[in-house]
Amino acid sequence: MAAPAPGPGAASGGAVGGAGAGAGGGGPGGRLPSRVLELVFSYLELSELRSCALVCKHWYRCLHGDENSEVWRSLCARSLAEEALRTDILCNLPSYKAKVRAFQHAFSTNDCSRNVYIKKNGFTLHRNPIAQSTDGARTKIGFSEGRHAWEVWWEGPLGTVAVIGIATKRAPMQCQGYVALLGSDDQSWGWNLVDNNLLHNGEVNGSFPQCNNAPKYQIGERIRVILDMEDKTLAFERGYEFLGVAFRGLPKVCLYPAVSAVYGNTEVTLVYLGKPLDG
């Protein structure tokens, strides 16, 4: 979760900036104990923590050595809604740091159809009952490299079309009528959970999963999506079953987790998991 940012003195105030002068052991104050650093870090925001992680190896280890430390617990409590923390939405995330990361990768309130809104829990999309409209949403962060996994599940009726997949920034998130919005052009790739069709560039790319009598999606069932930007593939899992690779040859562009829905008052939840586990 580290990224270049302004130095810690600017990001987190004089106290932390001054402590940094002796953090590596060369300053007059010597190296601050990890417990003291942890206490200071627990008051900082994510952007400030990113800056602090760049100061020295000691600070980096203090921040990232324990993903359930007071630093991440405190940031999690400040950043995430109570509903998200007390329900089972984040039950598959093993640490406070993972929960903070998931929130950073959740649905964007500024990159969705005008007919949907993101609930207070920060992870669930609610589609308003608007006739003759298909409505979607993208996440805040997309991916152009690495391997990534996230879970998606419907918490209401699917209607005639319910699509999960990925989209570029150029893909539309709203259109007239009830259609498979994800996969309707060359900027998105989707799996329609209603009829099990794979969709891209306005065409059906076959059924999925490729087996006889594939089971229909059940409301509340979590589908795991796996995006591999190194192999340029998109795959899906249901429960502990790997369903296979759905799309190959993805372009080397920034791709965002996305969904599209048509049923009024239905809800869709998306939770970023991080790097997928092999095996």
Short mmCIF file of C-alpha atoms in Angstrom, two decimals, residues 77-240:
data_model
loop_
_atom_site.label_atom_id
_atom_site.label_comp_id
_atom_site.label_asym_id
_atom_site.label_seq_id
_atom_site.Cartn_x
_atom_site.Cartn_y
_atom_site.Cartn_z
CA ALA A 77 -12.23 2.23 12.92
CA ARG A 78 -11.93 5.80 11.60
CA SER A 79 -12.27 4.99 7.89
CA LEU A 80 -14.90 2.26 7.68
CA ALA A 81 -18.55 2.43 8.60
CA GLU A 82 -19.61 0.56 11.72
CA GLU A 83 -22.04 -1.52 9.64
CA ALA A 84 -19.20 -2.85 7.50
CA LEU A 85 -17.22 -3.86 10.58
CA ARG A 86 -20.00 -5.51 12.58
CA THR A 87 -21.62 -7.52 9.74
CA ASP A 88 -20.15 -10.35 7.68
CA ILE A 89 -19.41 -8.17 4.63
CA LEU A 90 -15.67 -8.30 5.35
CA CYS A 91 -15.62 -11.78 6.90
CA ASN A 92 -13.09 -13.11 4.38
CA LEU A 93 -10.52 -10.42 5.15
CA PRO A 94 -8.00 -11.58 7.76
CA SER A 95 -6.69 -8.26 9.08
CA TYR A 96 -7.46 -4.62 9.78
CA LYS A 97 -5.01 -3.61 7.07
CA ALA A 98 -6.86 -5.79 4.54
CA LYS A 99 -10.14 -4.13 5.50
CA VAL A 100 -8.66 -0.65 4.97
CA ARG A 101 -7.31 -1.77 1.59
CA ALA A 102 -10.71 -3.17 0.60
CA PHE A 103 -12.34 0.17 1.38
CA GLN A 104 -9.80 1.93 -0.84
CA HIS A 105 -10.84 -0.42 -3.69
CA ALA A 106 -14.61 -0.26 -3.12
CA PHE A 107 -17.26 1.13 -5.48
CA SER A 108 -16.72 4.77 -6.43
CA THR A 109 -19.51 7.18 -5.56
CA ASN A 110 -18.31 9.36 -8.45
CA ASP A 111 -18.08 6.69 -11.12
CA CYS A 112 -21.49 5.07 -11.29
CA SER A 113 -24.87 5.53 -12.92
CA ARG A 114 -27.02 8.36 -11.59
CA ASN A 115 -29.65 5.70 -10.82
CA VAL A 116 -27.57 3.96 -8.16
CA TYR A 117 -26.00 5.00 -4.90
CA ILE A 118 -23.40 3.46 -2.61
CA LYS A 119 -24.81 2.58 0.81
CA LYS A 120 -23.31 3.87 4.04
CA ASN A 121 -21.38 0.63 4.56
CA GLY A 122 -19.17 1.75 1.65
CA PHE A 123 -19.27 -1.58 -0.22
CA THR A 124 -22.85 -2.08 -1.41
CA LEU A 125 -24.51 -0.60 -4.48
CA HIS A 126 -28.28 0.04 -4.39
CA ARG A 127 -30.10 0.43 -7.70
CA ASN A 128 -33.14 2.71 -7.60
CA PRO A 129 -36.37 1.46 -9.26
CA ILE A 130 -35.96 3.30 -12.57
CA ALA A 131 -37.80 1.85 -15.56
CA GLN A 132 -36.03 1.04 -18.83
CA SER A 133 -32.52 1.67 -17.60
CA THR A 134 -29.43 -0.46 -17.06
CA ASP A 135 -27.10 0.89 -14.40
CA GLY A 136 -23.54 0.08 -13.39
CA ALA A 137 -20.63 1.11 -11.22
CA ARG A 138 -16.85 0.92 -11.25
CA THR A 139 -14.47 0.76 -8.31
CA LYS A 140 -12.25 3.62 -7.17
CA ILE A 141 -9.03 1.94 -8.31
CA GLY A 142 -8.22 -0.03 -11.46
CA PHE A 143 -5.33 -2.32 -12.34
CA SER A 144 -2.78 -2.36 -15.16
CA GLU A 145 -0.39 -4.87 -13.59
CA GLY A 146 -0.27 -7.64 -11.00
CA ARG A 147 -2.84 -10.23 -9.90
CA HIS A 148 -5.99 -9.24 -8.05
CA ALA A 149 -9.07 -10.89 -6.58
CA TRP A 150 -12.40 -9.59 -5.33
CA GLU A 151 -15.79 -10.98 -4.29
CA VAL A 152 -19.16 -9.93 -5.70
CA TRP A 153 -22.63 -10.99 -4.62
CA TRP A 154 -26.23 -9.96 -5.29
CA GLU A 155 -28.48 -9.26 -2.28
CA GLY A 156 -31.71 -8.96 -4.22
CA PRO A 157 -33.37 -10.24 -7.40
CA LEU A 158 -31.21 -10.42 -10.53
CA GLY A 159 -33.90 -9.42 -13.00
CA THR A 160 -33.30 -10.22 -16.68
CA VAL A 161 -29.64 -9.12 -16.68
CA ALA A 162 -27.04 -9.14 -13.89
CA VAL A 163 -23.44 -8.82 -15.05
CA ILE A 164 -20.12 -8.91 -13.21
CA GLY A 165 -16.72 -8.28 -14.76
CA ILE A 166 -14.30 -5.52 -15.65
CA ALA A 167 -14.33 -2.28 -17.61
CA THR A 168 -12.00 0.45 -18.76
CA LYS A 169 -12.58 4.04 -17.72
CA ARG A 170 -14.22 4.65 -21.10
CA ALA A 171 -16.99 2.05 -20.72
CA PRO A 172 -20.45 3.59 -20.06
CA MET A 173 -22.12 2.96 -16.71
CA GLN A 174 -25.68 3.67 -17.82
CA CYS A 175 -27.82 3.03 -20.89
CA GLN A 176 -31.47 2.87 -21.92
CA GLY A 177 -33.38 -0.40 -21.77
CA TYR A 178 -32.54 -3.65 -20.02
CA VAL A 179 -29.31 -4.89 -21.56
CA ALA A 180 -26.00 -6.48 -20.63
CA LEU A 181 -24.16 -3.20 -20.15
CA LEU A 182 -20.86 -4.84 -19.24
CA GLY A 183 -19.69 -6.47 -22.44
CA SER A 184 -21.79 -4.27 -24.69
CA ASP A 185 -18.70 -2.73 -26.31
CA ASP A 186 -14.96 -3.28 -26.65
CA GLN A 187 -14.30 -1.48 -23.35
CA SER A 188 -15.80 -4.09 -21.00
CA TRP A 189 -15.97 -7.83 -20.32
CA GLY A 190 -18.78 -9.47 -18.38
CA TRP A 191 -20.45 -12.66 -17.18
CA ASN A 192 -24.25 -12.51 -17.10
CA LEU A 193 -25.30 -14.48 -14.02
CA VAL A 194 -28.85 -14.87 -15.36
CA ASP A 195 -28.12 -16.88 -18.52
CA ASN A 196 -24.43 -17.74 -17.91
CA ASN A 197 -23.29 -15.99 -21.08
CA LEU A 198 -19.89 -14.34 -21.48
CA LEU A 199 -20.10 -10.93 -23.15
CA HIS A 200 -17.63 -8.66 -24.91
CA ASN A 201 -17.85 -6.15 -27.76
CA GLY A 202 -21.61 -6.62 -27.96
CA GLU A 203 -21.31 -10.34 -28.64
CA VAL A 204 -21.86 -13.56 -26.71
CA ASN A 205 -18.52 -15.35 -26.29
CA GLY A 206 -20.05 -18.66 -25.24
CA SER A 207 -21.53 -19.98 -22.00
CA PHE A 208 -19.76 -20.13 -18.66
CA PRO A 209 -18.79 -22.24 -16.88
CA GLN A 210 -18.19 -24.73 -19.68
CA CYS A 211 -19.98 -27.75 -18.28
CA ASN A 212 -23.28 -29.51 -18.73
CA ASN A 213 -26.19 -28.19 -16.68
CA ALA A 214 -24.18 -25.41 -15.03
CA PRO A 215 -25.96 -24.34 -11.82
CA LYS A 216 -27.75 -21.02 -11.77
CA TYR A 217 -26.54 -18.26 -9.51
CA GLN A 218 -28.20 -18.17 -6.09
CA ILE A 219 -28.87 -14.83 -4.38
CA GLY A 220 -26.27 -14.19 -1.68
CA GLU A 221 -23.71 -16.52 -3.25
CA ARG A 222 -20.25 -14.99 -3.35
CA ILE A 223 -18.45 -15.12 -6.69
CA ARG A 224 -14.70 -14.57 -6.63
CA VAL A 225 -13.25 -12.71 -9.62
CA ILE A 226 -9.54 -13.13 -10.45
CA LEU A 227 -7.82 -10.66 -12.73
CA ASP A 228 -4.31 -11.56 -13.88
CA MET A 229 -2.73 -8.65 -15.73
CA GLU A 230 0.47 -10.62 -16.32
CA ASP A 231 -1.30 -13.49 -18.13
CA LYS A 232 -4.03 -11.08 -19.35
CA THR A 233 -6.88 -13.30 -18.14
CA LEU A 234 -10.11 -12.99 -16.16
CA ALA A 235 -11.32 -16.02 -14.21
CA PHE A 236 -14.08 -16.84 -11.72
CA GLU A 237 -14.53 -19.04 -8.63
CA ARG A 238 -17.68 -20.10 -6.83
CA GLY A 239 -17.12 -21.12 -3.23
CA TYR A 240 -14.00 -23.27 -3.30
#
